[in-house]
mmCIF file of C-alpha atoms and ligand atoms in Angstrom:
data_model
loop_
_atom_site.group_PDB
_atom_site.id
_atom_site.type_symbol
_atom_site.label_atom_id
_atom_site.label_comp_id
_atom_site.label_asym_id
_atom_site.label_seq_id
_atom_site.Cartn_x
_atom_site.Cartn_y
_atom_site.Cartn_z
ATOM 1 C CA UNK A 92 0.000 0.000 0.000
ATOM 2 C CA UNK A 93 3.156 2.435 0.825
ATOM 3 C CA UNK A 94 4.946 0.897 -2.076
ATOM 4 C CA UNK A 95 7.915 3.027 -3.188
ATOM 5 C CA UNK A 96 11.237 2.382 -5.024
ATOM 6 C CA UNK A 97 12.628 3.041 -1.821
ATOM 7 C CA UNK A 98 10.165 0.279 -0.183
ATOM 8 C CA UNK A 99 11.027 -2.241 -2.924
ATOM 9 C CA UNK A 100 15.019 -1.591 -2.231
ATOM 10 C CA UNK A 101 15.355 -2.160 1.190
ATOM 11 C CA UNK A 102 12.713 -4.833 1.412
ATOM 12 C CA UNK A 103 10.654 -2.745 4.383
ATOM 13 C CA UNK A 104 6.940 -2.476 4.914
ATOM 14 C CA UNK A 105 6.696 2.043 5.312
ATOM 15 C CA UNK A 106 8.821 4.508 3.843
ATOM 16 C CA UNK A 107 10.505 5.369 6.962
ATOM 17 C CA UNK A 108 13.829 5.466 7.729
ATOM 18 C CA UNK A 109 15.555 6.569 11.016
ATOM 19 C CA UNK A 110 17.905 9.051 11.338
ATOM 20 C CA UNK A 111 21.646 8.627 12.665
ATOM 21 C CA UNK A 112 22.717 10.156 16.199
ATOM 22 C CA UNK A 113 25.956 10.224 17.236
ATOM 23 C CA UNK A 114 26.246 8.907 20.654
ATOM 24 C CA UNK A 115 22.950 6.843 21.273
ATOM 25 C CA UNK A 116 22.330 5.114 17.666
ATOM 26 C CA UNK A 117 22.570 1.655 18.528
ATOM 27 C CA UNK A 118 20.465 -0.954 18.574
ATOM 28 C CA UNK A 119 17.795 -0.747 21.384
ATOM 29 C CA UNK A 120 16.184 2.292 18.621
ATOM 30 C CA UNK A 121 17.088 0.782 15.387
ATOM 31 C CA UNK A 122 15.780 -2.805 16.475
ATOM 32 C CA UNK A 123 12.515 -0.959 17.465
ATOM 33 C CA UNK A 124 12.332 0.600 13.860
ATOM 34 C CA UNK A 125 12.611 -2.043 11.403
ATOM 35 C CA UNK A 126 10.523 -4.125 13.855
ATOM 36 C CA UNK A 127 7.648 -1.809 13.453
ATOM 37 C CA UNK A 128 8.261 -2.037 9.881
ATOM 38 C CA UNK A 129 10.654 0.953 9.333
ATOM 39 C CA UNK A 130 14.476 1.187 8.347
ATOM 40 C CA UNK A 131 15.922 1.441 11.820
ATOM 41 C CA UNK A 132 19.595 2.713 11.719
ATOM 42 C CA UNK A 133 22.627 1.762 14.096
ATOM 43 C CA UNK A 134 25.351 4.567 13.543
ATOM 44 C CA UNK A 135 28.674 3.041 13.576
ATOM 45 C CA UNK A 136 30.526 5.630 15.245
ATOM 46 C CA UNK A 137 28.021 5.478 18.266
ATOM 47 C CA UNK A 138 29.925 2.555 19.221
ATOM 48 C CA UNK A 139 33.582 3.458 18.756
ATOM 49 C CA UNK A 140 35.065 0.503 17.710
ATOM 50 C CA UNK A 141 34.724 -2.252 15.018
ATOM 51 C CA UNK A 142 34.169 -4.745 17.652
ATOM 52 C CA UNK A 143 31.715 -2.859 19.599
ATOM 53 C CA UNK A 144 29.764 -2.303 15.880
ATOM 54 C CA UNK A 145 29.863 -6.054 15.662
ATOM 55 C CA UNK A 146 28.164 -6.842 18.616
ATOM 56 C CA UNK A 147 25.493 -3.965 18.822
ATOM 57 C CA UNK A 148 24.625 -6.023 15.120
ATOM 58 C CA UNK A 149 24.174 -8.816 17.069
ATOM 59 C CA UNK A 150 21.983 -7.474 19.707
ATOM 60 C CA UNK A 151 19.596 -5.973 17.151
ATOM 61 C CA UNK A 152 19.835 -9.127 15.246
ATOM 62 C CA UNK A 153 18.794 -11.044 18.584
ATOM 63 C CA UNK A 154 15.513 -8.497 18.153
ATOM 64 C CA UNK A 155 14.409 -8.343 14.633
ATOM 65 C CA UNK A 156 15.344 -10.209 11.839
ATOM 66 C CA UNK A 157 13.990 -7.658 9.284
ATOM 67 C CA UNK A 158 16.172 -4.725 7.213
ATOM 68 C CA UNK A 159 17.937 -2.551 8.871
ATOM 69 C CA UNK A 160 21.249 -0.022 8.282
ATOM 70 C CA UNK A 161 24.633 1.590 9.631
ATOM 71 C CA UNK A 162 25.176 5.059 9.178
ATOM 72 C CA UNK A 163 28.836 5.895 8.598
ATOM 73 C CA UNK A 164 29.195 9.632 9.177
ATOM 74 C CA UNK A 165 32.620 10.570 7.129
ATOM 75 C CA UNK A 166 33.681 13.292 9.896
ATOM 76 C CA UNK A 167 32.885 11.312 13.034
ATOM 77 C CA UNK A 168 33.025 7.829 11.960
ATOM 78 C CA UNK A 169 37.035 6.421 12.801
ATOM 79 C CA UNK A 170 38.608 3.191 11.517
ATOM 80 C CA UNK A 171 36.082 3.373 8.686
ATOM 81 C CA UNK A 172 37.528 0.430 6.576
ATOM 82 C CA UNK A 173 37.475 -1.816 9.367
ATOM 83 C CA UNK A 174 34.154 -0.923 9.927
ATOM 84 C CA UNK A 175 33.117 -1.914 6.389
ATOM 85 C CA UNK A 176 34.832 -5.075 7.327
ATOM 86 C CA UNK A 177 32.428 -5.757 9.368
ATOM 87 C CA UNK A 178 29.065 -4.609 7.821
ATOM 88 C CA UNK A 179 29.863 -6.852 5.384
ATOM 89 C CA UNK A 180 31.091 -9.739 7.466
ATOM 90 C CA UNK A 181 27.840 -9.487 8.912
ATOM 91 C CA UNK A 182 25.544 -8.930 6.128
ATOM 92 C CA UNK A 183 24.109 -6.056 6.533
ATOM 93 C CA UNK A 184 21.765 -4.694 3.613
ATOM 94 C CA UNK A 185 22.239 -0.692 3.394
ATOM 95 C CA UNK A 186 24.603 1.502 4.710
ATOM 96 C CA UNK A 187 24.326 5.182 5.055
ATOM 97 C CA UNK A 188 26.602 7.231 4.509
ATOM 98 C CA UNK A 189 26.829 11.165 5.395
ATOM 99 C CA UNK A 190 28.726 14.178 5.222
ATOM 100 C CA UNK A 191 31.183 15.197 2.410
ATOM 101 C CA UNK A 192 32.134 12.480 -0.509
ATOM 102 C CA UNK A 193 31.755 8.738 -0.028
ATOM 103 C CA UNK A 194 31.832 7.204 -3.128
ATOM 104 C CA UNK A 195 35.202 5.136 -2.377
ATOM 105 C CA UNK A 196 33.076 3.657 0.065
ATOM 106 C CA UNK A 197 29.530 3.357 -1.366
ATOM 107 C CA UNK A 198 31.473 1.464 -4.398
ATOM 108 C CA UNK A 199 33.228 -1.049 -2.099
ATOM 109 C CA UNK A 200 29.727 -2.084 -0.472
ATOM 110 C CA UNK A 201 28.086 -2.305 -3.348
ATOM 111 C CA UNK A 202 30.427 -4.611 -4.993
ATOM 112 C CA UNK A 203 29.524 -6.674 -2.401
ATOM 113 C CA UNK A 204 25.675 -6.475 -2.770
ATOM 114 C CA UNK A 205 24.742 -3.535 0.031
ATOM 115 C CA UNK A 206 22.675 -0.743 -0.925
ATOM 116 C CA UNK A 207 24.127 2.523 -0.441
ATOM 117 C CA UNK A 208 22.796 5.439 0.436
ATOM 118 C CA UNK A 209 24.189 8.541 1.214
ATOM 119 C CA UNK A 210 22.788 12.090 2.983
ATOM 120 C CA UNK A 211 23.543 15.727 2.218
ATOM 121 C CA UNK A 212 22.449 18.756 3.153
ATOM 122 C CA UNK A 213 21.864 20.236 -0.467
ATOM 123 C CA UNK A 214 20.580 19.439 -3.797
ATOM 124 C CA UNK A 215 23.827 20.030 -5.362
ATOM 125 C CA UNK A 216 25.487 17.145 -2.948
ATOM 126 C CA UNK A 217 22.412 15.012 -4.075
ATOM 127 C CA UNK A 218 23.507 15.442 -7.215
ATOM 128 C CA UNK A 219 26.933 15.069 -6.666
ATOM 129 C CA UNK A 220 26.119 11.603 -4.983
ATOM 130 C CA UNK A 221 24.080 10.260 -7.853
ATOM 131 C CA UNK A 222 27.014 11.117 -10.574
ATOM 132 C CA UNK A 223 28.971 9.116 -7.894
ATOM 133 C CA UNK A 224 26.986 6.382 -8.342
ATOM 134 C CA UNK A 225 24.707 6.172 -4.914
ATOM 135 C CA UNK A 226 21.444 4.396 -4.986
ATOM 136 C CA UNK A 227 19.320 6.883 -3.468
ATOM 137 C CA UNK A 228 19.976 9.818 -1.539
ATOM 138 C CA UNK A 229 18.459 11.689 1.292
ATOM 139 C CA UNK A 230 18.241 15.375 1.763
ATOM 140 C CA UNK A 231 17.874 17.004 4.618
ATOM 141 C CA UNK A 232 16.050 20.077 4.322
ATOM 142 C CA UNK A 233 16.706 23.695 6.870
ATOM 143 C CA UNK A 234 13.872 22.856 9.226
ATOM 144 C CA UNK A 235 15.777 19.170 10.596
ATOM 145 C CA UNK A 236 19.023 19.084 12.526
ATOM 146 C CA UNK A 237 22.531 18.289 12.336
ATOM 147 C CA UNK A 238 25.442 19.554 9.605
ATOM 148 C CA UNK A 239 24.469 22.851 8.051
ATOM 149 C CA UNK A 240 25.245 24.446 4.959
ATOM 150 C CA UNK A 241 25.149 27.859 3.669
ATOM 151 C CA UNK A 242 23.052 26.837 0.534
ATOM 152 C CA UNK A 243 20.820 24.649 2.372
ATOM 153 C CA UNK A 244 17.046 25.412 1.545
ATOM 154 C CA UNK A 245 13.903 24.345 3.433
ATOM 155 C CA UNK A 246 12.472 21.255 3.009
ATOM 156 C CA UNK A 247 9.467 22.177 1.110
ATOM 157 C CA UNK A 248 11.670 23.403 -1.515
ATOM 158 C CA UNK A 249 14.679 21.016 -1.333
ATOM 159 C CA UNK A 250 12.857 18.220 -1.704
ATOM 160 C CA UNK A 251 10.264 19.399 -5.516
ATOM 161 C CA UNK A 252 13.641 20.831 -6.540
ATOM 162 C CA UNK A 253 15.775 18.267 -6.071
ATOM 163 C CA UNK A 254 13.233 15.764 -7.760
ATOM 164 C CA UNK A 255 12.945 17.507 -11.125
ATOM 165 C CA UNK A 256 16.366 16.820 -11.494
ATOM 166 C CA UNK A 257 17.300 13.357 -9.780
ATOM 167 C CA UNK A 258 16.552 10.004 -11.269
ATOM 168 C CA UNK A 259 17.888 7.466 -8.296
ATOM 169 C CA UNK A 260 14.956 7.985 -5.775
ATOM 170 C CA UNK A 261 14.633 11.053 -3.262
ATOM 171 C CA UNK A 262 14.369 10.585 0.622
ATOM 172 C CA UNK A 263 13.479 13.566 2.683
ATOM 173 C CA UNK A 264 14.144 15.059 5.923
ATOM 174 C CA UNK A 265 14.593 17.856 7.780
ATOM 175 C CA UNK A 266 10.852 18.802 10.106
ATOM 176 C CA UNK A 267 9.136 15.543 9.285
ATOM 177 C CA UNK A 268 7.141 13.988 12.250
ATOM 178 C CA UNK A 269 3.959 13.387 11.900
ATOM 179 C CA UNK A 270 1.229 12.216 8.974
ATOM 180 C CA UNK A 271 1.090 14.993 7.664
ATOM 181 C CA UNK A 272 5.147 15.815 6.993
ATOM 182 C CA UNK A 273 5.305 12.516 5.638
ATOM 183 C CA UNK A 274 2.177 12.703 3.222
ATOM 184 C CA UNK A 275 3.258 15.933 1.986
ATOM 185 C CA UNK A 276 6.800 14.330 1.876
ATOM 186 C CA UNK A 277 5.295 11.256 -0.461
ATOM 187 C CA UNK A 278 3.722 14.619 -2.631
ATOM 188 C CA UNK A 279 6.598 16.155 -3.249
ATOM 189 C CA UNK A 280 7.809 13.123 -5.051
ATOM 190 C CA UNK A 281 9.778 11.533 -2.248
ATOM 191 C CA UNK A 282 10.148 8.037 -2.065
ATOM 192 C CA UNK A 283 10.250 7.972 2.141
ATOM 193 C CA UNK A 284 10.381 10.005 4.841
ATOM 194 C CA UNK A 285 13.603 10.359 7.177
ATOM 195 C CA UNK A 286 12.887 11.156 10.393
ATOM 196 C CA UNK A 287 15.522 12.013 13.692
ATOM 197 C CA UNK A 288 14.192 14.246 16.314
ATOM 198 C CA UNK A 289 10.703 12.173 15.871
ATOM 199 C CA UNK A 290 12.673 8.915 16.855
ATOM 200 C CA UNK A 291 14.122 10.399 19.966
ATOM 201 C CA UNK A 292 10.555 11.356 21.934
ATOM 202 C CA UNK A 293 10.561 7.195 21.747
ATOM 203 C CA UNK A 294 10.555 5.047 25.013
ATOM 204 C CA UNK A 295 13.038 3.151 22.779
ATOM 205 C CA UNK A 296 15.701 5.908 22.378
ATOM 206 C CA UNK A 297 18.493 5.588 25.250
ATOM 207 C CA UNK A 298 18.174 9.127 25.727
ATOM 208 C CA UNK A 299 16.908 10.395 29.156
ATOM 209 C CA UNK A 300 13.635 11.410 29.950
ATOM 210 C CA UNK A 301 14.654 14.929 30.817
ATOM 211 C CA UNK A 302 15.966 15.653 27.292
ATOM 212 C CA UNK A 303 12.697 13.741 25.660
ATOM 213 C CA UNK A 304 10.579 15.886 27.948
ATOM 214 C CA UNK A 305 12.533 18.846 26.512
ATOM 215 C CA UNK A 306 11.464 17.832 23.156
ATOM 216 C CA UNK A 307 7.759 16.937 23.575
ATOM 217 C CA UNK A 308 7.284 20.023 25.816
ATOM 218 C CA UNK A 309 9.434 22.158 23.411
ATOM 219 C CA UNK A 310 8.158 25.156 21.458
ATOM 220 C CA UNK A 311 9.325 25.669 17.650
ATOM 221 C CA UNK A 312 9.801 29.154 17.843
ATOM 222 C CA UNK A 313 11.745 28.775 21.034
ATOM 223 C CA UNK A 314 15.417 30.444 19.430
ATOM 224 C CA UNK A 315 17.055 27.238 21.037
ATOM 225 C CA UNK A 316 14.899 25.324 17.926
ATOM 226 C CA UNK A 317 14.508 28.036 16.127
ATOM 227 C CA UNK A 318 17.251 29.917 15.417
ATOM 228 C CA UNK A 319 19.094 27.282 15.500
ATOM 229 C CA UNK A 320 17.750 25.045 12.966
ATOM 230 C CA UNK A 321 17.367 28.043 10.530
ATOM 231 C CA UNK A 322 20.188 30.119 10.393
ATOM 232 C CA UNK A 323 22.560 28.388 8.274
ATOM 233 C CA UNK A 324 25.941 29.422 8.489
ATOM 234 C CA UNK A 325 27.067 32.169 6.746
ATOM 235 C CA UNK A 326 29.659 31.523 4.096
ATOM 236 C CA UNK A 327 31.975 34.474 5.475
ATOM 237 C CA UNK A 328 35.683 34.164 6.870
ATOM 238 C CA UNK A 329 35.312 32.700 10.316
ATOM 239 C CA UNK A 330 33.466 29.647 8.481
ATOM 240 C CA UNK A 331 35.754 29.334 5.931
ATOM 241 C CA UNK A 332 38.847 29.723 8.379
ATOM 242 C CA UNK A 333 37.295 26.429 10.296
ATOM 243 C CA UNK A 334 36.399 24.484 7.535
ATOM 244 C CA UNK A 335 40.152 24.963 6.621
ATOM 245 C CA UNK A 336 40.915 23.683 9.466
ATOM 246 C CA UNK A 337 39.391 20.248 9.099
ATOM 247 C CA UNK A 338 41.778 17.463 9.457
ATOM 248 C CA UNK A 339 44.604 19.631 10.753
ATOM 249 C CA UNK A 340 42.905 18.497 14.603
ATOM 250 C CA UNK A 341 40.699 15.892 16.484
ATOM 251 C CA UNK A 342 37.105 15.951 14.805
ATOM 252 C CA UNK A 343 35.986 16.643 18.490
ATOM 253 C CA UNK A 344 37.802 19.768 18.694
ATOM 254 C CA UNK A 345 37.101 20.556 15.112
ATOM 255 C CA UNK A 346 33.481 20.150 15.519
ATOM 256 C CA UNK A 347 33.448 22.838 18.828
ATOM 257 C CA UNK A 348 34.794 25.711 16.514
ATOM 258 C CA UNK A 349 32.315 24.849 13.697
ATOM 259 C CA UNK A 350 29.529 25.175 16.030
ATOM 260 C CA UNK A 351 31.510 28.302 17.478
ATOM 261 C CA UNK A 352 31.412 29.722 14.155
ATOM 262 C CA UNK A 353 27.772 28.474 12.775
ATOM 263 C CA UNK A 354 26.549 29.452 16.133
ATOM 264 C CA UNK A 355 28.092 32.518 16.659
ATOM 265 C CA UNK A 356 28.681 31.756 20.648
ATOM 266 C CA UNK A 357 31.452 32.234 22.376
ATOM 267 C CA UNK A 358 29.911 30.266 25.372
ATOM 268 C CA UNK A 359 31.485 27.507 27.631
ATOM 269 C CA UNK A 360 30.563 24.149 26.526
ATOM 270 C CA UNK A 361 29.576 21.100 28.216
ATOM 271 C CA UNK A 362 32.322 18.235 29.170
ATOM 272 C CA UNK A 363 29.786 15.694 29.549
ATOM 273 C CA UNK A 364 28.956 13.915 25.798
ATOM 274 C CA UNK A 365 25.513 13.444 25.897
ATOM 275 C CA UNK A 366 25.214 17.558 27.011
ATOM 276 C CA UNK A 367 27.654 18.476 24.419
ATOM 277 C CA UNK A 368 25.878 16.492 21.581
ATOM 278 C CA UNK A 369 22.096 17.975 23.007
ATOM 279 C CA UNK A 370 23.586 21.162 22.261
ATOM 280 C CA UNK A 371 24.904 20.718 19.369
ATOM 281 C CA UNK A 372 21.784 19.060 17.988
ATOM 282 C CA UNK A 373 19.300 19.688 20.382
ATOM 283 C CA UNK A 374 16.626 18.445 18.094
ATOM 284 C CA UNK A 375 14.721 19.877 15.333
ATOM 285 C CA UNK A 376 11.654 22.034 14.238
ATOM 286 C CA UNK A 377 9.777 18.767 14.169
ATOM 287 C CA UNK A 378 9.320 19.351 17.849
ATOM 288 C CA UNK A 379 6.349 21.064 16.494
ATOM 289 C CA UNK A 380 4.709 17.603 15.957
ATOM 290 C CA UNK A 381 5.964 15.542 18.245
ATOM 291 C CA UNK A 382 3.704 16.091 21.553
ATOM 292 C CA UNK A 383 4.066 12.956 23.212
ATOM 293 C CA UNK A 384 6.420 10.034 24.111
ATOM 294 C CA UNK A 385 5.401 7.158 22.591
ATOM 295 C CA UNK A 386 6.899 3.258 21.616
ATOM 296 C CA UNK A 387 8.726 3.332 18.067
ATOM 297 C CA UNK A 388 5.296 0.953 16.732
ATOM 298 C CA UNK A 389 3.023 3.563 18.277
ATOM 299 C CA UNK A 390 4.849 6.682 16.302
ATOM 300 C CA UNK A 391 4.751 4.408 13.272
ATOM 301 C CA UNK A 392 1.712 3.447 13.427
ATOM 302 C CA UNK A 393 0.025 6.381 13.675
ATOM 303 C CA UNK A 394 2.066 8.209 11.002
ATOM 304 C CA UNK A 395 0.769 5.186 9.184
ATOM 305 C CA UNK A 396 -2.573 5.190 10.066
ATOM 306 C CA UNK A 397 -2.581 9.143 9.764
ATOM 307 C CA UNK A 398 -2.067 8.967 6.405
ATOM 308 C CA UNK A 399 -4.281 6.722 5.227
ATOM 309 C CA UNK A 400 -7.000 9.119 6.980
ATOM 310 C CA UNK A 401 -5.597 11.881 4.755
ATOM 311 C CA UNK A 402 -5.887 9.970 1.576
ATOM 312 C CA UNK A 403 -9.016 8.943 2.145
ATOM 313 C CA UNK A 404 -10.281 12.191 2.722
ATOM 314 C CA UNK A 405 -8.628 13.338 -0.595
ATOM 315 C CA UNK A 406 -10.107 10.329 -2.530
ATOM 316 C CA UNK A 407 -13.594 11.408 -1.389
ATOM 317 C CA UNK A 408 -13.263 15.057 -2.996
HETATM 318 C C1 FMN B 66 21.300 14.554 18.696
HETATM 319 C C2 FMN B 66 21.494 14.311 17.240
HETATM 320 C C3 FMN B 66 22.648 13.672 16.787
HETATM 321 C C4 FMN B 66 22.837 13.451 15.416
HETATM 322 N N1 FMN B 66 23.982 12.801 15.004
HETATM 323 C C5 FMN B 66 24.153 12.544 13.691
HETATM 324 C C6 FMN B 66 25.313 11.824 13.229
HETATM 325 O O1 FMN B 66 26.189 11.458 14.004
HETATM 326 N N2 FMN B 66 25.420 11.568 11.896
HETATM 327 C C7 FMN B 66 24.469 11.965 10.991
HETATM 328 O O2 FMN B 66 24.631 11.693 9.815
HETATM 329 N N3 FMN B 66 23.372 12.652 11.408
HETATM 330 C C8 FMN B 66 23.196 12.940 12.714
HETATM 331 N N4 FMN B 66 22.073 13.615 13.125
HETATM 332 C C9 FMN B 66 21.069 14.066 12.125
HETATM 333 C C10 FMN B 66 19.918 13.059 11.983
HETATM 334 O O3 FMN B 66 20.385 11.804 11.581
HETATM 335 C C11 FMN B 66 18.882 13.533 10.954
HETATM 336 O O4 FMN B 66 19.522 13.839 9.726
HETATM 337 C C12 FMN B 66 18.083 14.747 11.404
HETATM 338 O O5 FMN B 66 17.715 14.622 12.756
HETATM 339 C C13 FMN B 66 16.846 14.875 10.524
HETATM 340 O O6 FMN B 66 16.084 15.974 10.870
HETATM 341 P P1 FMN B 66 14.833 15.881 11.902
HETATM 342 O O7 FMN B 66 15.434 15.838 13.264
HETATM 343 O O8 FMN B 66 14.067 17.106 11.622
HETATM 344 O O9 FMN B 66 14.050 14.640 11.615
HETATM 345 C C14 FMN B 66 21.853 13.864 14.487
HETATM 346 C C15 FMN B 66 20.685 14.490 14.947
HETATM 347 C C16 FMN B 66 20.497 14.718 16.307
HETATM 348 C C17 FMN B 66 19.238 15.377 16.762
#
């Protein structure tokens, strides 16, 4: 009934796909997801190590045996290689990639069979992934989270755009949380919905209450959402100075003086991880929608059963 090319690729029942978070991807979410009949997502570097990858497979694996995916994110992710060593040691059927260019990876796992995928923030990089070859791509529109760019454009926008000029199919994100972000998602001629802040009101997400609270109580026009989330970063010097910088320094100190400059805040900032990476990404203008904390089935489900209410009332005029 939600049949897409993206549907028919990964072998999953709704167009959903969860997002990557650094620091709490792993399995107890991602099992949740493809359970319920999404793409649930462990992100590699949330568990440091090859090894630890490995067994947070295995966990989920002990918890669903439908589709799921690693997200590699090129900046954060270390020992990448060895990594791939193990996605494909343990079969796993799409991998994410994000941030910057991947296709040395996306080529190596799929010569071996895996579907690759990769996330940008802008049409151009969508474009730039399909010359490199990607299967489908997912763009990530101004109202959702995470890397910014100074040519990124909302969703609404992104998404029509980028589809009038992309063959390999078109997966959108960026503010999508409820029924009606994913039917007008499905409109715009995307082939699923990708959701993050969404997936972390769950009671599956190992975040803590106090930070889903934050979310479900949270008001979009709130500047720590707002603002945020919508002021890309200006191309000027002090962003070009950082992004100069990258590689010359650990990604973890890197990352500080990108938010420094896309923020514009000379504040202190948090030692603790799971502080610094709230603040960094303290979740997105799909706060809006997302009211209550609910299991991963219950969020699907009613996104699911949302949208079939909204079709029908189209069908009937
Ligand atoms: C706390 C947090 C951490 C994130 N970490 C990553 C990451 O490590 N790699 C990545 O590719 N995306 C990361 N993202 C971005 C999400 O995967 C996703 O692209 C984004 O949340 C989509 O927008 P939405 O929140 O409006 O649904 C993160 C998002 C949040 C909120």
């Amino acid at each position: 009934m939600w049949k897409t090319r993206i549907t028919e690729m990964l072998g999953i029942q709704y167009p959903i796909i969860q997002g990557a978070f650094h620091g709490f991807g792993t399995s107890p979410l991602a099992s949740a997801v493809s359970e319920a009949g999404g793409l649930g997502m462990i992100t590699a570097h949330a568990l440091n190590t090859p090894q630890g990858l490995r067994e947070d497979i295995h966990r989920l694996k002990s918890k669903t045996d439908k589709p799921f995916g690693v997200n590699i994110t090129l900046s954060l992710c270390q020992d990448i290689d060895r990594m791939i060593d193990v996605i494909l040691d343990e079969g796993v059927p799409v991998v994410e990639t994000s941030v910057y260019r991947a296709d040395k990876y996306g080529k190596r796992l799929q010569a071996a069979g895996v579907k690759w995928i990769h996330k940008v923030a802008t049409v151009k990089h969508a474009l730039s992934a399909e010359a490199q070859g990607a299967d489908a791509v997912v763009i990530i529109g101004l109202e959702g989270t995470g890397f910014k760019n100074p040519i990124q454009l909302p969703t609404l926008i992104a998404i029509p755009w980028a589809v009038r000029q992309i063959k390999i199919p078109v997966i959108a994100g960026g503010g999508i949380g409820d029924s009606h972000g994913f039917m007008a998602a499905l409109s715009m001629g995307a082939e699923a919905v990708y959701m993050g802040t969404a997936f972390m009101a769950t009671k599956e997400c190992p975040i803590s209450d106090h930070y889903k609270q934050i979310l479900v109580k949270g008001n979009p026009t709130d500047p720590k959402f707002r603002d945020r989330n919508l002021a890309s970063p200006k191309n000027d010097e002090e962003y070009s100075r950082v992004m100069e910088k990258k590689g010359t320094m650990p990604d973890e100190e890197w990352l500080l003086e990108l938010e420094k400059a896309m923020a514009k805040s000379t504040g202190e900032f948090p030692q603790n991880e799971m502080e610094m990476i709230m603040q960094f990404a303290p979740g997105s203008l799909a706060i809006a929608v997302t009211d209550k904390i609910v299991t991963v089935k219950e969020l699907i489900e009613n996104i699911i059963t949302g949208a079939e209410a909204i079709r029908q009332r189209w069908a009937m005029g």
